[in-house]
Short mmCIF file of C-alpha atoms and ligand atoms in Angstrom, two decimals:
data_model
loop_
_atom_site.label_atom_id
_atom_site.label_comp_id
_atom_site.label_asym_id
_atom_site.label_seq_id
_atom_site.Cartn_x
_atom_site.Cartn_y
_atom_site.Cartn_z
CA MET A 2 61.49 118.63 174.39
CA ARG A 3 64.28 116.51 172.88
CA ASP A 4 67.52 116.15 174.79
CA LEU A 5 70.70 117.63 173.44
CA GLN A 6 72.65 114.69 172.11
CA ALA A 7 76.30 115.34 171.56
CA GLY A 8 77.84 114.03 168.35
CA PRO A 9 81.34 112.79 167.60
CA GLY A 10 83.99 115.13 168.92
CA PHE A 11 81.58 117.08 171.12
CA PRO A 12 83.80 118.34 173.92
CA TRP A 13 81.88 117.59 177.06
CA GLY A 14 80.06 114.38 176.18
CA THR A 15 76.30 114.12 176.34
CA ILE A 16 74.32 116.65 178.33
CA ARG A 17 71.21 114.54 178.11
CA GLY A 18 68.42 115.64 180.37
CA MET A 19 69.98 119.03 181.06
CA HIS A 20 67.30 121.71 181.42
CA LEU A 21 68.80 125.14 181.77
CA ARG A 22 66.72 128.19 182.44
CA GLU A 23 68.86 131.28 181.79
CA PRO A 24 67.16 133.26 179.01
CA ILE A 25 69.13 133.83 175.80
CA LEU A 26 68.80 136.74 173.37
CA ILE A 27 70.32 136.04 169.96
CA LEU A 28 70.94 138.88 167.51
CA GLY A 29 70.84 137.53 163.95
CA ALA A 30 69.02 134.55 162.44
CA GLY A 31 71.81 133.68 160.01
CA LEU A 32 74.06 130.65 160.25
CA MET A 33 75.54 131.03 163.76
CA GLY A 34 72.35 132.47 165.29
CA ARG A 35 70.14 129.59 164.14
CA LEU A 36 72.63 126.86 165.01
CA LEU A 37 73.13 128.15 168.55
CA ALA A 38 69.42 128.80 169.03
CA VAL A 39 68.52 125.17 168.24
CA THR A 40 71.06 123.73 170.67
CA LEU A 41 70.26 126.14 173.48
CA ALA A 42 66.48 125.87 173.11
CA ARG A 43 66.80 122.10 173.14
CA ALA A 44 68.84 122.28 176.35
CA GLY A 45 65.91 124.12 177.97
CA HIS A 46 66.86 127.80 177.69
CA PRO A 47 64.09 130.24 176.73
CA VAL A 48 65.51 131.66 173.48
CA ARG A 49 64.54 134.88 171.69
CA ILE A 50 65.95 135.71 168.23
CA VAL A 51 65.77 139.09 166.49
CA ASP A 52 66.59 139.79 162.85
CA PRO A 53 65.85 142.82 160.66
CA ALA A 54 64.76 140.70 157.66
CA PRO A 55 61.02 141.14 157.04
CA ASP A 56 60.43 137.38 157.09
CA ALA A 57 62.23 134.06 157.36
CA ALA A 58 62.51 133.64 153.57
CA GLN A 59 64.65 136.78 153.29
CA ALA A 60 66.73 136.28 156.43
CA GLY A 61 70.10 134.62 156.63
CA GLY A 62 72.60 137.21 155.41
CA ALA A 63 75.69 135.61 153.87
CA ALA A 64 74.43 132.13 154.80
CA ARG A 65 71.57 132.33 152.28
CA ILE A 66 73.94 133.10 149.39
CA ALA A 67 76.85 130.78 150.25
CA ALA A 68 77.79 127.61 148.39
CA ALA A 69 78.25 125.82 151.74
CA MET A 70 81.27 123.79 150.74
CA LEU A 71 83.04 122.06 153.63
CA ALA A 72 86.51 121.91 152.16
CA PRO A 73 89.27 122.24 154.77
CA LEU A 74 92.08 120.95 152.59
CA ALA A 75 91.13 123.00 149.51
CA GLU A 76 90.81 126.08 151.71
CA SER A 77 94.20 125.46 153.33
CA ALA A 78 95.69 127.19 150.29
CA VAL A 79 94.18 130.47 151.51
CA THR A 80 93.84 130.12 155.28
CA GLU A 81 95.62 129.20 158.50
CA PRO A 82 96.06 125.71 160.02
CA ASN A 83 93.65 126.49 162.91
CA VAL A 84 90.80 127.14 160.46
CA VAL A 85 91.67 123.91 158.65
CA ALA A 86 91.59 122.07 162.01
CA MET A 87 88.17 123.60 162.82
CA GLY A 88 86.95 122.49 159.40
CA ARG A 89 88.17 118.96 159.95
CA TYR A 90 86.52 118.85 163.39
CA ALA A 91 83.26 120.14 161.90
CA LEU A 92 82.66 117.47 159.24
CA PRO A 93 81.39 114.70 161.58
CA ARG A 94 79.67 117.31 163.75
CA TRP A 95 77.60 118.44 160.72
CA GLN A 96 76.29 114.92 160.28
CA ALA A 97 75.17 114.84 163.90
CA LEU A 98 73.71 118.35 163.84
CA CYS A 99 71.74 117.72 160.64
CA ALA A 100 70.49 114.34 161.85
CA ASP A 101 68.85 116.07 164.83
CA LEU A 102 66.79 118.53 162.77
CA THR A 103 63.08 118.07 162.01
CA GLN A 104 63.62 118.26 158.21
CA PRO A 105 66.23 116.53 156.02
CA VAL A 106 69.27 118.47 154.84
CA PHE A 107 71.37 117.44 151.85
CA PHE A 108 74.85 116.68 153.22
CA GLN A 109 77.53 115.01 151.14
CA GLN A 110 81.10 113.94 151.85
CA ASN A 111 82.23 112.86 148.42
CA GLY A 112 85.44 114.87 148.08
CA THR A 113 86.41 117.86 145.95
CA LEU A 114 87.72 117.73 142.38
CA ILE A 115 90.26 120.38 141.34
CA LEU A 116 90.69 121.06 137.62
CA TRP A 117 92.69 123.54 135.58
CA HIS A 118 93.25 124.50 131.99
CA ARG A 119 96.64 123.76 130.45
CA GLN A 120 97.72 127.44 130.61
CA ASP A 121 97.16 127.45 134.39
CA ALA A 122 99.48 124.48 135.06
CA PRO A 123 102.09 126.57 136.99
CA GLN A 124 99.33 127.74 139.31
CA ALA A 125 98.22 124.12 139.80
CA THR A 126 101.77 123.14 140.76
CA ARG A 127 101.84 125.87 143.42
CA PHE A 128 98.39 124.91 144.66
CA GLU A 129 99.30 121.23 144.98
CA ALA A 130 102.49 122.13 146.87
CA LEU A 131 100.45 124.18 149.36
CA LEU A 132 98.06 121.27 149.95
CA ARG A 133 100.91 118.81 150.42
CA HIS A 134 102.46 121.18 152.95
CA THR A 135 99.13 121.21 154.85
CA THR A 136 98.81 117.43 154.93
CA ALA A 137 102.40 117.16 156.16
CA GLN A 138 101.48 119.52 159.04
CA LEU A 139 98.07 117.92 159.75
CA PRO A 140 98.56 114.21 159.07
CA ASP A 141 94.96 113.27 159.90
CA LEU A 142 93.88 115.05 156.69
CA PRO A 143 93.70 112.65 153.73
CA ALA A 144 96.37 113.54 151.17
CA PRO A 145 95.36 114.90 147.75
CA ARG A 146 95.42 112.37 144.91
CA ALA A 147 96.90 113.43 141.56
CA LEU A 148 94.78 112.39 138.57
CA ASP A 149 95.65 111.98 134.89
CA ALA A 150 93.04 112.33 132.12
CA GLN A 151 91.79 108.79 132.70
CA GLY A 152 91.61 109.34 136.47
CA VAL A 153 89.55 112.50 135.95
CA ALA A 154 87.22 110.62 133.58
CA GLU A 155 86.74 107.73 136.00
CA LEU A 156 86.04 110.01 138.95
CA GLU A 157 83.76 112.48 137.19
CA PRO A 158 82.58 111.00 133.86
CA ALA A 159 80.71 114.22 132.96
CA VAL A 160 84.00 116.08 132.38
CA ALA A 161 85.82 113.20 130.62
CA GLY A 162 88.05 114.29 127.75
CA ARG A 163 88.17 117.96 128.70
CA PHE A 164 90.95 117.97 131.34
CA GLN A 165 94.35 116.29 131.17
CA ARG A 166 95.13 116.58 134.86
CA GLY A 167 93.29 117.02 138.14
CA LEU A 168 93.52 116.63 141.89
CA PHE A 169 91.09 114.75 144.07
CA LEU A 170 90.69 115.76 147.73
CA PRO A 171 88.95 112.83 149.43
CA ASP A 172 86.49 113.27 152.30
CA GLU A 173 85.64 116.92 151.73
CA GLY A 174 81.97 117.80 151.95
CA GLN A 175 79.19 120.21 151.19
CA LEU A 176 75.61 120.77 152.26
CA ASP A 177 72.57 122.60 150.93
CA ASN A 178 72.63 125.94 152.73
CA ARG A 179 69.01 126.84 152.07
CA GLN A 180 67.73 123.43 153.15
CA LEU A 181 69.81 123.84 156.29
CA LEU A 182 68.44 127.32 157.06
CA ASP A 183 64.89 126.03 156.49
CA ALA A 184 65.44 122.93 158.64
CA LEU A 185 66.94 125.00 161.46
CA LEU A 186 63.95 127.34 161.31
CA ALA A 187 61.45 124.45 161.34
CA THR A 188 63.26 122.99 164.36
CA LEU A 189 63.24 126.36 166.13
CA THR A 190 59.51 126.66 165.50
CA ALA A 191 58.94 123.13 166.86
CA LEU A 192 60.95 124.05 169.94
CA GLY A 193 58.78 127.15 170.51
CA VAL A 194 61.60 129.67 170.06
CA ASP A 195 60.45 133.31 170.06
CA MET A 196 61.38 134.55 166.54
CA ASN A 197 61.17 138.29 165.85
CA TRP A 198 61.45 139.35 162.19
CA GLY A 199 61.71 143.00 161.18
CA THR A 200 63.66 143.74 164.38
CA ALA A 201 67.17 145.16 164.20
CA MET A 202 69.07 145.53 167.49
CA THR A 203 72.30 147.20 168.52
CA LEU A 204 74.59 145.80 171.18
CA GLN A 205 73.51 148.60 173.50
CA GLN A 206 69.84 147.64 173.13
CA ALA A 207 70.76 144.04 173.82
CA CYS A 208 72.63 145.10 176.96
CA SER A 209 69.55 146.93 178.23
CA TRP A 210 67.53 143.70 177.67
CA GLN A 211 70.17 142.03 179.83
CA ARG A 212 69.63 144.55 182.63
CA ASP A 213 66.04 143.22 182.85
CA HIS A 214 67.32 139.62 182.66
CA PRO A 215 70.42 139.64 184.88
CA ASP A 216 70.93 135.88 184.50
CA GLY A 217 70.47 136.13 180.71
CA TRP A 218 73.03 135.77 177.92
CA VAL A 219 73.33 137.89 174.77
CA LEU A 220 74.80 136.21 171.68
CA ASP A 221 75.62 138.69 168.93
CA CYS A 222 75.60 136.71 165.66
CA ARG A 223 74.86 139.59 163.29
CA GLY A 224 77.66 138.92 160.81
CA LEU A 225 78.40 142.12 158.96
CA GLY A 226 75.39 143.75 160.69
CA ALA A 227 77.57 143.98 163.82
CA ARG A 228 80.09 146.29 162.15
CA GLU A 229 79.27 149.38 164.25
CA ASP A 230 79.69 147.32 167.43
CA TRP A 231 82.97 145.70 166.47
CA PRO A 232 85.47 148.54 166.92
CA ALA A 233 89.17 148.51 166.14
CA GLN A 234 90.10 148.23 169.84
CA ILE A 235 87.82 145.27 170.64
CA ALA A 236 90.70 142.81 171.07
CA LYS A 237 94.19 142.73 169.61
CA GLY A 238 94.00 142.23 165.82
CA LYS A 239 90.26 141.62 165.96
CA GLY A 240 88.68 144.83 164.73
CA PRO A 241 87.30 146.53 162.80
CA LEU A 242 84.96 144.18 161.00
CA ARG A 243 84.80 144.50 157.20
CA GLY A 244 82.95 142.95 154.28
CA VAL A 245 84.48 140.87 151.50
CA ARG A 246 82.08 140.80 148.60
CA GLY A 247 81.20 137.51 146.92
CA GLU A 248 78.98 136.96 143.90
CA VAL A 249 77.39 133.68 142.84
CA ALA A 250 75.07 132.39 140.14
CA ARG A 251 72.45 129.74 140.91
CA LEU A 252 71.68 127.65 137.83
CA HIS A 253 69.29 124.85 136.93
CA ALA A 254 71.12 122.55 134.50
CA PRO A 255 69.19 119.33 133.78
CA ASP A 256 71.89 118.25 131.26
CA VAL A 257 74.70 118.29 133.83
CA THR A 258 75.41 115.74 136.54
CA LEU A 259 78.41 116.25 138.81
CA GLN A 260 79.07 114.01 141.80
CA ARG A 261 80.87 116.55 143.94
CA PRO A 262 82.01 120.21 144.15
CA THR A 263 84.47 120.99 141.36
CA ARG A 264 86.96 123.85 141.53
CA LEU A 265 88.56 125.40 138.52
CA LEU A 266 91.87 127.11 139.24
CA HIS A 267 91.76 130.62 137.88
CA PRO A 268 94.36 133.40 137.90
CA ARG A 269 92.14 135.81 139.88
CA TYR A 270 90.14 133.59 142.23
CA PRO A 271 89.25 129.90 142.31
CA ILE A 272 85.86 129.32 140.71
CA TYR A 273 83.74 126.46 141.99
CA ILE A 274 80.69 124.57 140.85
CA ALA A 275 78.75 123.14 143.79
CA PRO A 276 76.06 120.66 142.69
CA LYS A 277 72.96 120.63 144.91
CA PRO A 278 70.00 118.23 144.64
CA GLY A 279 67.71 118.51 141.58
CA HIS A 280 70.41 119.60 139.09
CA LEU A 281 70.78 122.91 140.89
CA PHE A 282 74.29 124.37 140.78
CA VAL A 283 75.87 127.19 142.73
CA ILE A 284 78.66 128.78 140.69
CA GLY A 285 80.91 131.05 142.70
CA ALA A 286 82.42 133.03 143.95
CA THR A 287 84.16 136.29 143.40
CA GLN A 288 86.24 137.70 146.23
CA ILE A 289 86.38 141.49 146.24
CA GLU A 290 87.60 143.72 149.10
CA SER A 291 84.42 145.75 149.39
CA ASP A 292 81.29 146.23 151.50
CA ASP A 293 79.28 146.76 148.31
CA LEU A 294 75.97 144.91 148.47
CA SER A 295 74.74 146.05 145.05
CA PRO A 296 73.70 143.41 142.44
CA THR A 297 76.21 141.18 140.65
CA SER A 298 78.35 142.93 138.03
CA VAL A 299 78.36 141.99 134.34
CA ARG A 300 82.07 141.20 134.51
CA SER A 301 81.66 138.76 137.41
CA THR A 302 78.63 137.15 135.77
CA LEU A 303 80.59 136.62 132.54
CA GLU A 304 83.56 135.11 134.40
CA LEU A 305 81.48 132.77 136.53
CA LEU A 306 79.28 131.56 133.70
CA SER A 307 82.13 131.11 131.22
CA ALA A 308 84.08 129.09 133.78
CA ALA A 309 81.06 126.81 134.28
CA TYR A 310 80.60 126.46 130.51
CA ALA A 311 84.29 125.59 130.11
CA VAL A 312 83.93 122.77 132.63
CA HIS A 313 80.77 121.37 131.02
CA PRO A 314 79.06 122.62 127.83
CA GLY A 315 75.73 121.38 129.27
CA PHE A 316 75.72 124.63 131.27
CA GLY A 317 75.03 126.39 127.96
CA GLU A 318 71.39 125.33 128.20
CA ALA A 319 71.13 125.95 131.95
CA ARG A 320 68.60 128.45 133.27
CA VAL A 321 69.89 131.28 135.46
CA LEU A 322 67.73 131.17 138.58
CA GLU A 323 69.52 133.89 140.54
CA LEU A 324 72.56 136.14 140.45
CA CYS A 325 73.35 137.14 144.02
CA ALA A 326 75.90 139.19 145.92
CA GLN A 327 76.66 139.32 149.64
CA CYS A 328 79.58 140.22 151.87
CA ARG A 329 81.49 137.81 154.04
CA PRO A 330 81.94 139.15 157.60
CA THR A 331 85.71 139.42 158.00
CA LEU A 332 88.16 140.53 160.71
CA PRO A 333 91.60 142.02 159.93
CA ASP A 334 93.38 138.66 160.30
CA ASN A 335 90.66 136.85 158.28
CA LEU A 336 90.12 134.53 161.26
CA PRO A 337 87.00 133.93 163.39
CA ALA A 338 86.72 135.21 166.94
CA VAL A 339 84.49 135.12 170.01
CA VAL A 340 84.71 138.14 172.31
CA GLU A 341 82.87 138.51 175.61
CA ARG A 342 82.25 142.27 175.53
CA ALA A 343 80.69 142.35 179.01
CA PRO A 344 79.88 139.45 181.33
CA ARG A 345 77.50 137.11 179.43
CA VAL A 346 77.55 139.21 176.25
CA LEU A 347 79.30 137.22 173.52
CA GLN A 348 80.09 138.52 170.06
CA ILE A 349 80.72 135.76 167.55
CA ASN A 350 82.03 136.89 164.19
CA GLY A 351 84.68 136.87 161.47
CA LEU A 352 83.58 133.61 159.88
CA TYR A 353 84.65 135.11 156.54
CA ARG A 354 84.54 132.54 153.70
CA HIS A 355 84.50 129.58 156.10
CA GLY A 356 81.24 129.94 158.01
CA PHE A 357 79.77 126.60 156.97
CA MET A 358 83.11 124.86 157.11
CA ILE A 359 83.82 125.83 160.73
CA SER A 360 80.54 126.84 162.41
CA PRO A 361 80.04 123.52 164.28
CA ALA A 362 83.44 124.09 165.93
CA VAL A 363 82.58 127.68 166.87
CA HIS A 364 79.13 126.53 168.05
CA ASP A 365 80.59 123.81 170.29
CA ALA A 366 83.15 126.23 171.76
CA VAL A 367 80.43 128.78 172.60
CA VAL A 368 78.11 126.16 174.11
CA GLU A 369 80.97 124.75 176.17
CA TYR A 370 81.65 128.23 177.59
CA LEU A 371 77.97 128.91 178.28
CA HIS A 372 77.48 125.66 180.15
CA SER A 373 80.81 125.24 181.92
CA GLY A 374 82.74 128.53 181.78
CA ARG A 375 85.56 126.65 180.03
CA ILE A 376 87.22 127.37 176.71
CA ASP A 377 89.10 124.10 176.31
CA LEU A 378 87.78 123.35 172.84
CA ALA A 379 88.51 126.88 171.58
CA GLN A 380 92.06 126.54 172.88
CA ARG A 381 92.48 123.08 171.36
CA LEU A 382 91.32 124.29 167.94
CA GLY A 383 93.06 127.67 168.06
CA LEU A 384 89.82 129.69 168.01
CA ALA A 385 90.43 133.19 169.45
CA PHE A 386 88.12 133.42 172.49
CA THR A 387 88.42 136.50 174.71
CA ARG A 388 86.56 136.26 178.02
CA ALA A 389 85.26 139.40 179.79
CA GLN A 390 87.98 139.02 182.42
CA ASP A 391 90.64 139.22 179.68
CA ALA A 392 88.98 141.91 177.51
CA MET A 393 90.46 145.36 177.01
CA PRO A 394 88.49 147.87 179.14
CA ALA A 395 88.15 150.26 176.18
CA SER A 396 86.25 147.60 174.28
CA MET A 397 83.25 147.50 176.68
CA PRO A 398 80.03 148.65 174.97
C1 FAD B 428 79.25 134.35 148.07
C2 FAD B 428 79.56 133.62 149.35
C3 FAD B 428 79.93 132.27 149.27
C4 FAD B 428 80.23 131.57 150.45
N1 FAD B 428 80.57 130.24 150.35
C5 FAD B 428 80.91 129.55 151.47
C6 FAD B 428 81.28 128.19 151.39
O1 FAD B 428 81.26 127.56 150.33
N2 FAD B 428 81.66 127.54 152.55
C7 FAD B 428 81.68 128.20 153.74
O2 FAD B 428 82.07 127.58 154.74
N3 FAD B 428 81.31 129.50 153.85
C8 FAD B 428 80.93 130.19 152.75
N4 FAD B 428 80.57 131.51 152.85
C9 FAD B 428 80.69 132.19 154.16
C10 FAD B 428 79.47 132.04 155.05
O3 FAD B 428 78.29 132.28 154.35
C11 FAD B 428 79.60 133.02 156.23
O4 FAD B 428 80.84 132.83 156.85
C12 FAD B 428 78.50 132.79 157.26
O5 FAD B 428 77.23 132.92 156.69
C13 FAD B 428 78.64 133.80 158.43
O6 FAD B 428 77.68 133.43 159.38
P1 FAD B 428 77.10 134.49 160.43
O7 FAD B 428 76.02 133.79 161.17
O8 FAD B 428 78.24 135.10 161.18
O9 FAD B 428 76.49 135.67 159.53
P2 FAD B 428 75.28 135.62 158.51
O10 FAD B 428 75.07 134.24 158.02
O11 FAD B 428 75.55 136.70 157.51
O12 FAD B 428 74.01 136.03 159.39
C14 FAD B 428 73.90 137.31 160.00
C15 FAD B 428 72.43 137.55 160.34
O13 FAD B 428 72.36 138.71 161.19
C16 FAD B 428 71.26 139.49 160.80
N5 FAD B 428 71.44 140.89 161.26
C17 FAD B 428 72.12 141.89 160.65
N6 FAD B 428 72.01 143.03 161.36
C18 FAD B 428 71.26 142.75 162.46
C19 FAD B 428 70.80 143.51 163.58
N7 FAD B 428 71.09 144.81 163.73
N8 FAD B 428 70.04 142.89 164.53
C20 FAD B 428 69.73 141.56 164.42
N9 FAD B 428 70.13 140.80 163.37
C21 FAD B 428 70.90 141.37 162.40
C22 FAD B 428 71.23 139.35 159.28
O14 FAD B 428 69.95 139.68 158.75
C23 FAD B 428 71.56 137.85 159.13
O15 FAD B 428 70.38 137.06 159.14
C24 FAD B 428 80.20 132.23 151.71
C25 FAD B 428 79.79 133.57 151.78
C26 FAD B 428 79.47 134.26 150.61
C27 FAD B 428 79.01 135.70 150.70
#
């Protein structure tokens, strides 16, 4: 078994050689479930994962559909400074986490390009002002760089001549979500983790498993699947859980080469083009207040594909590989939270549209609590973390 090697920013240093024996039951083999399972199995815990998906290829919930952009500054226009700080913390942690997996994962930190059409210039002015406000508050974030037509052409030659102005956000990243899910699964298999497909569990069922394993931990990472077990009274401002629908198109476009994720400002929602290896592009994403998991609508498909075509006509000859819809698991304040519903029963949820951007921070905070009982990192990053001793009695399952 390989030792758990802490990466940059890991809160308690290296726990090399640590072999812990408390069994862990993880509900959900999506993003959080797999990340935590790898770390905990590597530290020596016997880990069991359950997921209702019939097999690994169909599992992963929102994580399978996401564009997996790691863009704390771009997202600061729509989120709070603590989420931005978690995103900033997570970038070097992703490099360390990916480097430790048994299969390679495409990870890139080549910045984000923001573009807009002339008629959306007032919106661009507002957007830039929001980003400058963020970098004034969080000075360790690199400031956005304003680009003229020549600057856009030099940075991203494929869109030369089509945009008069742009903004470059240095240092932002992205990864390939499906490669990551596959690499986490391969690592879990190599570590001998007990994976159970076709198995849905409620929190109550997990608590009865815990009665047979009194030293065990339950980690509820079911995303939107935890809705019934995330009531309004769980913790102040932290329930109920809801879905925010997002639709994406996955395209193969051999005629298009982009060096980095490109966002097009749009009056209804920002549209992005995230280039993955092999001329694969994820075009997304709508943002609709709804739990609807039905297929992508015609209207959304038209908007996403026309935005891509407006950025680069080479998308005209692209092949549509998939049109997908999923819901982002979201709490009322749109912020993530960890709640200990009963001693050693942790619910981890509310990652909303920032799961990839912040999950290393949430992961490190949970592992710190499991191994030391401390929540220093959560407090430092402003992650809401309610321990059993602080929980509202009515919230117990
Ligand atoms: C269209 C779209 C685009 C996105 N783009 C980005 C992006 O660019 N950057 C970013 O940072 N984030 C993005 N996200 C958000 C990100 O995908 C989520 O925040 C993240 O996947 C949430 O992780 P999770 O582990 O909590 O839930 P999920 O990844 O949804 O995993 C939940 C898992 O729990 C399982 N499950 C459900 N019910 C049960 C049950 N009863 N028992 C056991 N298991 C169960 C599910 O099958 C699933 O495998 C996007 C999301 C969407 C929908």
